[in-house]
PDB file of C-alpha atoms in Angstrom:
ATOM      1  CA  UNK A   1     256.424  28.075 318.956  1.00 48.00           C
ATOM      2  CA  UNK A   2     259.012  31.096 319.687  1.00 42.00           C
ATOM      3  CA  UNK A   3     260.965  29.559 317.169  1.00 42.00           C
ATOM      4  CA  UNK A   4     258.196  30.244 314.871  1.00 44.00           C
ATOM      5  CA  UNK A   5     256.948  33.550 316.376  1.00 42.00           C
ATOM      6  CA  UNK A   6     260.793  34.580 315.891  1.00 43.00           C
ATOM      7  CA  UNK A   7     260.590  33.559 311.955  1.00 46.00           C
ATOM      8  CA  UNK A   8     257.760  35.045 310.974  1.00 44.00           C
ATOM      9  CA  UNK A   9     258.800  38.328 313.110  1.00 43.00           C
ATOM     10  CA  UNK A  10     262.115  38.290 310.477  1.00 44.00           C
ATOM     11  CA  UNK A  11     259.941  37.600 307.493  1.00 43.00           C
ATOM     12  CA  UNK A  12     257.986  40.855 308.360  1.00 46.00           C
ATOM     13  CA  UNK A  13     260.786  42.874 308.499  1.00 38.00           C
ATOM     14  CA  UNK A  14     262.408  41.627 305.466  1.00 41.00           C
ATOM     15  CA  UNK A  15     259.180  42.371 303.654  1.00 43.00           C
ATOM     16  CA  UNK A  16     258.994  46.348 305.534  1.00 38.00           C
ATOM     17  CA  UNK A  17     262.636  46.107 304.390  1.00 38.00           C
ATOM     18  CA  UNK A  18     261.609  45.508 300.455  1.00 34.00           C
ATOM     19  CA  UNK A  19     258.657  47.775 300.976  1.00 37.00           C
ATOM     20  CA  UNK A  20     260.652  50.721 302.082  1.00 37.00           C
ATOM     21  CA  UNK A  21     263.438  49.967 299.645  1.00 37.00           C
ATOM     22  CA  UNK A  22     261.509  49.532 296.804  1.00 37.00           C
ATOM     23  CA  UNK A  23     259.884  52.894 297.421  1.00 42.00           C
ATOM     24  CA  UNK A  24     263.192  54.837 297.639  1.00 41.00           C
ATOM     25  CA  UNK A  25     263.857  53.143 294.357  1.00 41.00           C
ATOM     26  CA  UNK A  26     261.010  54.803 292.500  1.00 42.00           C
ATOM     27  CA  UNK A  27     261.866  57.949 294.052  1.00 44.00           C
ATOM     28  CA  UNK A  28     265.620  57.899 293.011  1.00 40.00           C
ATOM     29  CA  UNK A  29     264.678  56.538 289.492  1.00 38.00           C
ATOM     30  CA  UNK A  30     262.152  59.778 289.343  1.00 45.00           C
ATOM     31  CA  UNK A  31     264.608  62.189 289.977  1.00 45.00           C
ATOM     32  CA  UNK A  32     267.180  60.768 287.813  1.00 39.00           C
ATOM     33  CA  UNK A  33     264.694  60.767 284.910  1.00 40.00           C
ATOM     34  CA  UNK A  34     263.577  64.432 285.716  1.00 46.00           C
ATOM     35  CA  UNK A  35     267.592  65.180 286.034  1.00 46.00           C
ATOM     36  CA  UNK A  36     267.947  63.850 282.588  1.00 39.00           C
ATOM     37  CA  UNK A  37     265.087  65.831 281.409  1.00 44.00           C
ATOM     38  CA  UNK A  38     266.879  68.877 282.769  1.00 46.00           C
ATOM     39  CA  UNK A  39     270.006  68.625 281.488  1.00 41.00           C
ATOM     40  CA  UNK A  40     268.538  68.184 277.611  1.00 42.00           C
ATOM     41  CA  UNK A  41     266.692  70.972 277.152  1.00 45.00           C
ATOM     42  CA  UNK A  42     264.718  71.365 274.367  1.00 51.00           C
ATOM     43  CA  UNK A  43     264.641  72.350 270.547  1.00 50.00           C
ATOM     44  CA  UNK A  44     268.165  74.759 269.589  1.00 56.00           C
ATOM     45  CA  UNK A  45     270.186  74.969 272.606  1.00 66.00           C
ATOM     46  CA  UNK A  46     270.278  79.218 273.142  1.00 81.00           C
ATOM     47  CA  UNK A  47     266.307  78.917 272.776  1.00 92.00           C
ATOM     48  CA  UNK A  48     265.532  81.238 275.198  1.00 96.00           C
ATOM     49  CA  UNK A  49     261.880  79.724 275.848  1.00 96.00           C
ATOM     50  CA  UNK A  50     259.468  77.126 273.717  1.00 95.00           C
ATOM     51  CA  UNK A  51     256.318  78.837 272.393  1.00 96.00           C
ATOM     52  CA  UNK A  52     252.679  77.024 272.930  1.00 94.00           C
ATOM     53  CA  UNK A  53     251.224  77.773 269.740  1.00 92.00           C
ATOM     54  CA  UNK A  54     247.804  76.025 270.679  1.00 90.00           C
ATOM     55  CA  UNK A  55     247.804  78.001 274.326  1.00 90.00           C
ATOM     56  CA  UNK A  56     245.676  80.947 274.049  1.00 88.00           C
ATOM     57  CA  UNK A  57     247.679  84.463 274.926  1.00 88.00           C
ATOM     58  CA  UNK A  58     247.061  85.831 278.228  1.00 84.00           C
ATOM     59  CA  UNK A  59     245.130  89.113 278.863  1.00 85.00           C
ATOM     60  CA  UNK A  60     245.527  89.989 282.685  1.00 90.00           C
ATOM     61  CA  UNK A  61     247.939  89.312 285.160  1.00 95.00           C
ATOM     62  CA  UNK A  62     251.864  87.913 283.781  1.00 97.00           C
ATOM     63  CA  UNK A  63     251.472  84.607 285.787  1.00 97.00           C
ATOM     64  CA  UNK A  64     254.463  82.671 286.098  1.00 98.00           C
ATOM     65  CA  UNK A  65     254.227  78.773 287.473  1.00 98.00           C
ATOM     66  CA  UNK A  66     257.416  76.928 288.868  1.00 98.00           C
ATOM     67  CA  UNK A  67     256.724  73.161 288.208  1.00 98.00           C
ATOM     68  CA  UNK A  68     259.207  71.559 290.779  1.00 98.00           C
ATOM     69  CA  UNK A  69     259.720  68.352 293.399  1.00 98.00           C
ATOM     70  CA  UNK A  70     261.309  68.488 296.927  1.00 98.00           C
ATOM     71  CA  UNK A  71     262.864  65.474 295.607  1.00 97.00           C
ATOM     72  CA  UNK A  72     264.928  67.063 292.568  1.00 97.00           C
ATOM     73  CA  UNK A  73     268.072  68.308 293.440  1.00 97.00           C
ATOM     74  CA  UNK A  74     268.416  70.938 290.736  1.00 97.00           C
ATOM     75  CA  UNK A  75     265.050  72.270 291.934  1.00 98.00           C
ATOM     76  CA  UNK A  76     266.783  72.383 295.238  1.00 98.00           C
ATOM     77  CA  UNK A  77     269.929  74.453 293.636  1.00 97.00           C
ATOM     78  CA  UNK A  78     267.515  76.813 291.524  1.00 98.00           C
ATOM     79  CA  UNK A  79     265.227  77.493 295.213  1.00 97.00           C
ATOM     80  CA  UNK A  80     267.489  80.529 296.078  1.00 95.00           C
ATOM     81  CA  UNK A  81     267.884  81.740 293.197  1.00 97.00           C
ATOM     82  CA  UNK A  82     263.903  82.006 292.800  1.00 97.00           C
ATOM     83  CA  UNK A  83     263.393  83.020 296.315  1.00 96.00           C
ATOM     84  CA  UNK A  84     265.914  86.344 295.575  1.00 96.00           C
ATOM     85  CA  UNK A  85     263.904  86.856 292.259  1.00 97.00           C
ATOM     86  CA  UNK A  86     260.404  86.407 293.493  1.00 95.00           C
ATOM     87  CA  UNK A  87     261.522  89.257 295.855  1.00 94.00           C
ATOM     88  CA  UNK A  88     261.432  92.060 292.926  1.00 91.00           C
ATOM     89  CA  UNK A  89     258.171  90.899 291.022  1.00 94.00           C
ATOM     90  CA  UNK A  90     256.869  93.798 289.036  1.00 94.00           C
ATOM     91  CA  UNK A  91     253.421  94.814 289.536  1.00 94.00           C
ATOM     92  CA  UNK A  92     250.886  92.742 286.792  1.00 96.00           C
ATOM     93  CA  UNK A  93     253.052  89.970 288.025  1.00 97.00           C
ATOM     94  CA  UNK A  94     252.097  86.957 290.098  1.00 97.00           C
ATOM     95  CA  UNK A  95     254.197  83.630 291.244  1.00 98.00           C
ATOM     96  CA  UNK A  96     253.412  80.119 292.318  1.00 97.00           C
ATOM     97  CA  UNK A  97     255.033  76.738 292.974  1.00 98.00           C
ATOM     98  CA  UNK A  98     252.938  73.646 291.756  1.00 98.00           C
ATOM     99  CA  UNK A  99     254.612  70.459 293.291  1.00 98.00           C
ATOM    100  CA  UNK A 100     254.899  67.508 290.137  1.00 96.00           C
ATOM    101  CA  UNK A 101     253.359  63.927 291.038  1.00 94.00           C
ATOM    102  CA  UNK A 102     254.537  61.809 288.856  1.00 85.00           C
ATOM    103  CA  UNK A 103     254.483  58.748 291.428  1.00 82.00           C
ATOM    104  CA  UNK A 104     252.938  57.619 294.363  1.00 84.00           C
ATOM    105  CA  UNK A 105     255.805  58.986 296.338  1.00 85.00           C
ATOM    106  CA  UNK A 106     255.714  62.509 294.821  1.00 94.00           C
ATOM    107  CA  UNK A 107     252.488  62.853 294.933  1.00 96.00           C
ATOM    108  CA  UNK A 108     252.589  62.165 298.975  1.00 97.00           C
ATOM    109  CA  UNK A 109     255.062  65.285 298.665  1.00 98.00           C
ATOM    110  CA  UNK A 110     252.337  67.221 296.368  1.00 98.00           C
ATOM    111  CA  UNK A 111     249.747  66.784 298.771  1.00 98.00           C
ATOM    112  CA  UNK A 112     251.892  68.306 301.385  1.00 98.00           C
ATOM    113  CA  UNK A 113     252.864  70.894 299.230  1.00 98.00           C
ATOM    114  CA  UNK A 114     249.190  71.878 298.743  1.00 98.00           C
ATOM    115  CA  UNK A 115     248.012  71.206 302.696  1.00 98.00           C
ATOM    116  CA  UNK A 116     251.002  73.366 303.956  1.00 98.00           C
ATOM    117  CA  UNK A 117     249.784  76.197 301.196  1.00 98.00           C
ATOM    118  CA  UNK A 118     246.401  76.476 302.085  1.00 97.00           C
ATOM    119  CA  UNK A 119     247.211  76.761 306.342  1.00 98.00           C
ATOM    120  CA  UNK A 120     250.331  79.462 305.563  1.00 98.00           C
ATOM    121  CA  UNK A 121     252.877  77.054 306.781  1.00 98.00           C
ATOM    122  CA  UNK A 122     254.637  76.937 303.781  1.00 98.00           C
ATOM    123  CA  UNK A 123     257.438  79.378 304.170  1.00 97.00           C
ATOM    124  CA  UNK A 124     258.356  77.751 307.737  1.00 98.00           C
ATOM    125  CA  UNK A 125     258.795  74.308 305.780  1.00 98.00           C
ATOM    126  CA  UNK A 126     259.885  74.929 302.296  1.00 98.00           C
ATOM    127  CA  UNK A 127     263.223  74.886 302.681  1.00 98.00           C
ATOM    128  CA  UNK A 128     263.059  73.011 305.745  1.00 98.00           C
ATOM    129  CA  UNK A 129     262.320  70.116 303.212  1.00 98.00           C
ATOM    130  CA  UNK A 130     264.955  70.053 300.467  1.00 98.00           C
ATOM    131  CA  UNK A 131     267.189  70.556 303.457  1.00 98.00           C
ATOM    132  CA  UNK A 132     266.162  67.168 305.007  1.00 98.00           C
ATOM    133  CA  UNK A 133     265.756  65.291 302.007  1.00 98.00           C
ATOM    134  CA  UNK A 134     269.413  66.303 300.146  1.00 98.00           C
ATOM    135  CA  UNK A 135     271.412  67.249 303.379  1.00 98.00           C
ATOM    136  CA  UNK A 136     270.009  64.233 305.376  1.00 97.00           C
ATOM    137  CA  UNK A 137     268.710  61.275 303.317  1.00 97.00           C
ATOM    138  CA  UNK A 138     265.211  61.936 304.677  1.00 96.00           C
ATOM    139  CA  UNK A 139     262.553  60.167 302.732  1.00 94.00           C
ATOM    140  CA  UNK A 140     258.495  61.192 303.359  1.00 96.00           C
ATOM    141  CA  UNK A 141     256.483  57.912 302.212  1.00 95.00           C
ATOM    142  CA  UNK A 142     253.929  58.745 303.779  1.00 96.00           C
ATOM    143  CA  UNK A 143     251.589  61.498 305.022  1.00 97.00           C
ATOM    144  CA  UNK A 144     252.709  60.384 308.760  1.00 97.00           C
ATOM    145  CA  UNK A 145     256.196  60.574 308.359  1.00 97.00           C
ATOM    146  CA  UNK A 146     255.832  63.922 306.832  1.00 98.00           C
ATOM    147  CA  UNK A 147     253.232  64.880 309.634  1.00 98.00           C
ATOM    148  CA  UNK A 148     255.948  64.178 312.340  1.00 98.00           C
ATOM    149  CA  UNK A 149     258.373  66.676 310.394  1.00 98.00           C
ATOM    150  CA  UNK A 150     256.083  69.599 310.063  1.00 98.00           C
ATOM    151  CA  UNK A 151     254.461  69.133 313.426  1.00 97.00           C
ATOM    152  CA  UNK A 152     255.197  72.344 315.431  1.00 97.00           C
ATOM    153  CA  UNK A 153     256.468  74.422 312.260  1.00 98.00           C
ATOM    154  CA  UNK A 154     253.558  76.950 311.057  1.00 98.00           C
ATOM    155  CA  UNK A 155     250.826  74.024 312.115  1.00 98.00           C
ATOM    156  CA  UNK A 156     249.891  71.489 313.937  1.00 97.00           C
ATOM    157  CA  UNK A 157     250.288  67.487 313.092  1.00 98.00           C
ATOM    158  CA  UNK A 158     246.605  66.528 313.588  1.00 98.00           C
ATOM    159  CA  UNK A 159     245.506  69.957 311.602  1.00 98.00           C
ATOM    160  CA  UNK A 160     248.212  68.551 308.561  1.00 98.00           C
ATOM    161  CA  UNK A 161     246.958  64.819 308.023  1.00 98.00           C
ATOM    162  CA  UNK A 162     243.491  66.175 307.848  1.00 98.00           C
ATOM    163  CA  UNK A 163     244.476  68.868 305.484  1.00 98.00           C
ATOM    164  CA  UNK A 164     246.542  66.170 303.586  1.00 98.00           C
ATOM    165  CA  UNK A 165     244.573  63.797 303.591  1.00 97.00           C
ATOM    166  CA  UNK A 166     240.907  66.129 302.413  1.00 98.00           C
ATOM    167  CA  UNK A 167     239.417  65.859 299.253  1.00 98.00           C
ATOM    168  CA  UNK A 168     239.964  69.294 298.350  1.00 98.00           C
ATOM    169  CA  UNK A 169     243.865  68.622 298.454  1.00 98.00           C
ATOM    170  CA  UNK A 170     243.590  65.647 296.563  1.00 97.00           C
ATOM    171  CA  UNK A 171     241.393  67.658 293.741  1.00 98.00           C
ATOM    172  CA  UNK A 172     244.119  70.304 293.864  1.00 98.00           C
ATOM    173  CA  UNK A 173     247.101  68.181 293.237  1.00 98.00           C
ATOM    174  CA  UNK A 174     244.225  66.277 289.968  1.00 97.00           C
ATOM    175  CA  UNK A 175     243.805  69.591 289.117  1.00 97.00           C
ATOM    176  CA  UNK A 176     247.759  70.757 289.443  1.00 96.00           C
ATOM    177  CA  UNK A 177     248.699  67.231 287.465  1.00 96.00           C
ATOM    178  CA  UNK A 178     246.098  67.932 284.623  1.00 96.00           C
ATOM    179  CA  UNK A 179     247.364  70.677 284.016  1.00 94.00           C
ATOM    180  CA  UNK A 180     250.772  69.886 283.724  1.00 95.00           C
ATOM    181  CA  UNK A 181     249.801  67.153 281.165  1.00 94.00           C
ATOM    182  CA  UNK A 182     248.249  69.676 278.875  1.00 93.00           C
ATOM    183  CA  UNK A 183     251.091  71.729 279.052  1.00 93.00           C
ATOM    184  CA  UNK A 184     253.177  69.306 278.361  1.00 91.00           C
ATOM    185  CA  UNK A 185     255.666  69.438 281.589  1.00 91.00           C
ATOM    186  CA  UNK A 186     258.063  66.515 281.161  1.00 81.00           C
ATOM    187  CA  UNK A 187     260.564  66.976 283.378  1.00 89.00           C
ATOM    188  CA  UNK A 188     261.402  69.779 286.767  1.00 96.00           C
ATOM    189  CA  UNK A 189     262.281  72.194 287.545  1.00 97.00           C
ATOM    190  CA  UNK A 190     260.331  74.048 284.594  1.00 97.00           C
ATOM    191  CA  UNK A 191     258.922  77.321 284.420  1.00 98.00           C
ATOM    192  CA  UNK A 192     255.826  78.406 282.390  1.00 98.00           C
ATOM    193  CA  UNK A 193     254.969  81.581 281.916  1.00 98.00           C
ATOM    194  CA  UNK A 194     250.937  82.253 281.157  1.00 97.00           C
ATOM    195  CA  UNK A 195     250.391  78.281 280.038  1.00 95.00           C
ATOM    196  CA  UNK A 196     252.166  79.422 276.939  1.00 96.00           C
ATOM    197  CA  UNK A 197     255.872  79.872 276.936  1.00 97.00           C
ATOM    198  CA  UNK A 198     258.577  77.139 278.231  1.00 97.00           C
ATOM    199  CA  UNK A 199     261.249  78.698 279.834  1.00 97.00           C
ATOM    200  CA  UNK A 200     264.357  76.515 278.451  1.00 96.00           C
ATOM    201  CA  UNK A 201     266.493  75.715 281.282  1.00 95.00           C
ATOM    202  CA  UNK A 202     269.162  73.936 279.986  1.00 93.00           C
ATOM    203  CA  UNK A 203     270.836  77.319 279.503  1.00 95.00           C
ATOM    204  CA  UNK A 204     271.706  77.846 282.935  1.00 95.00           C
ATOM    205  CA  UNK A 205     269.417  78.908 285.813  1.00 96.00           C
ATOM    206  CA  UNK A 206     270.948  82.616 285.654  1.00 96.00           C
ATOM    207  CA  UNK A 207     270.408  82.437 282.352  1.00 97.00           C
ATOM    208  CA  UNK A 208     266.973  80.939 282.625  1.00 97.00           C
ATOM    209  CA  UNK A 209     265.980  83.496 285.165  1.00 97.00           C
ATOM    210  CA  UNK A 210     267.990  86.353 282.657  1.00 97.00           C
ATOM    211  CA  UNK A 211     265.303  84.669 279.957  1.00 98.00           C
ATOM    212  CA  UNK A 212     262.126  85.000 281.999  1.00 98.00           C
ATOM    213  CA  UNK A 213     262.959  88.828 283.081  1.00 98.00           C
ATOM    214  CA  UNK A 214     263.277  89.316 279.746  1.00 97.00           C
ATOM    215  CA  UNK A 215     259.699  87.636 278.380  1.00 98.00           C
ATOM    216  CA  UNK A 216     257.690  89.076 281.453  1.00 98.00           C
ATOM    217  CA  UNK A 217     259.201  92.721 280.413  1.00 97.00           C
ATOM    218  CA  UNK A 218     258.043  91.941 276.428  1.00 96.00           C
ATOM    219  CA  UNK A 219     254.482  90.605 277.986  1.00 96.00           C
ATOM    220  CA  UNK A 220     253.743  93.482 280.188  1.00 96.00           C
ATOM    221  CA  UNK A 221     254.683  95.365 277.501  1.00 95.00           C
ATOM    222  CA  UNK A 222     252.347  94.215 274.825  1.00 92.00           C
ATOM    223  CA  UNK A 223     249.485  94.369 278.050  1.00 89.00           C
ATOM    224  CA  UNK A 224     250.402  98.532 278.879  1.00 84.00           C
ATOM    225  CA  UNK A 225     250.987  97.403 282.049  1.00 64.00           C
TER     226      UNK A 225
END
């Protein structure tokens, strides 16, 4: 009967074993896809940005969207270079982060994203994240594992899995995803300026970020702001 007890205990963690594994995998594969998507680029390769010609032009506000994962390590190198920018916004210009969830493990990441947001614990965990995922191997499965990190930092663990776990965050990350489609966001980090122009950032990030100036300056223009 122990003998038993004892093989069936091993088959269960072989299986947790595959499980895990097997989830890691799909995250890896993810980021080596985005990574590839990255490095291409798009259309001639001093592009600045890709023009939308379906999107209609925007009227109000210059809003620019940074389509990115935790998981992507060249969203991780581009993060201070967008935190130093984000710092000198001009006025008629706003800024947001939209978390991609392409898979079942991003979009555990997208939800946090979203929960940590909307309770204004999201600068006290931002960086905290990329930190633990590329500087320690730390992988977030689930909503608990994440729940354990960001316990204590900006909120509360029992406040985040019911944040995380709402149907208003789930509708927010459908609503975040459907977006992206329609855009047409293949690959992150990306930026999109208005819905309408893709930033190309296969020039360089400083380059990238050189591009974007230089688009929000024509935009504002065009609005007499």
């Amino acid at each position: 009967m122990a003998k038993r007890r004892r093989q069936s205990s091993a088959k269960q963690v072989a299986r947790a074993r595959i499980t895990i594994s097997a989830g890691i995998g799909a995250v890896v594969a993810l980021v080596a896809i985005v990574g590839i998507g990255y490095s291409l680029g798009f259309g001639g390769a001093d592009e600045p940005y890709q023009v939308l010609e379906d999107r209609p032009d925007g009227d109000g506000d210059v809003e620019v969207v940074e389509y990115f994962s935790w998981a992507c390590i060249h969203c991780r190198n581009l993060d201070e270079l967008i935190e130093g920018w984000k710092q000198n916004l001009p006025g008629g210009v706003t800024f947001r982060r939209v978390h991609a969830s392409y898979s079942g493990p991003l979009r555990v990441l997208a939800r946090t994203h979203v929960a940590l947001e909307r309770h204004d614990a999201l600068d006290a965990n931002h960086a905290r994240i990329f930190r633990a995922i590329h500087d320690r191997n730390r992988q977030f499965l689930t909503a608990e594992a994440m729940a354990d990190f960001v316990g204590g930092y900006g909120i509360d663990r029992e406040t985040f899995l019911a944040a995380v776990g709402s149907a208003a965050t789930a509708s927010a990350v459908d609503r975040d995803a459907a977006q992206a489609a329609a855009i047409g966001v293949f690959a992150v980090p990306m930026l999109v300026v208005d819905g309408k122009y893709i930033i190309n950032m296969g020039v360089g990030r400083k380059q990238a970020l050189a591009n974007l100036d230089e688009l929000i300056e024509e935009l504002l223009a065009q609005r007499g702001a």
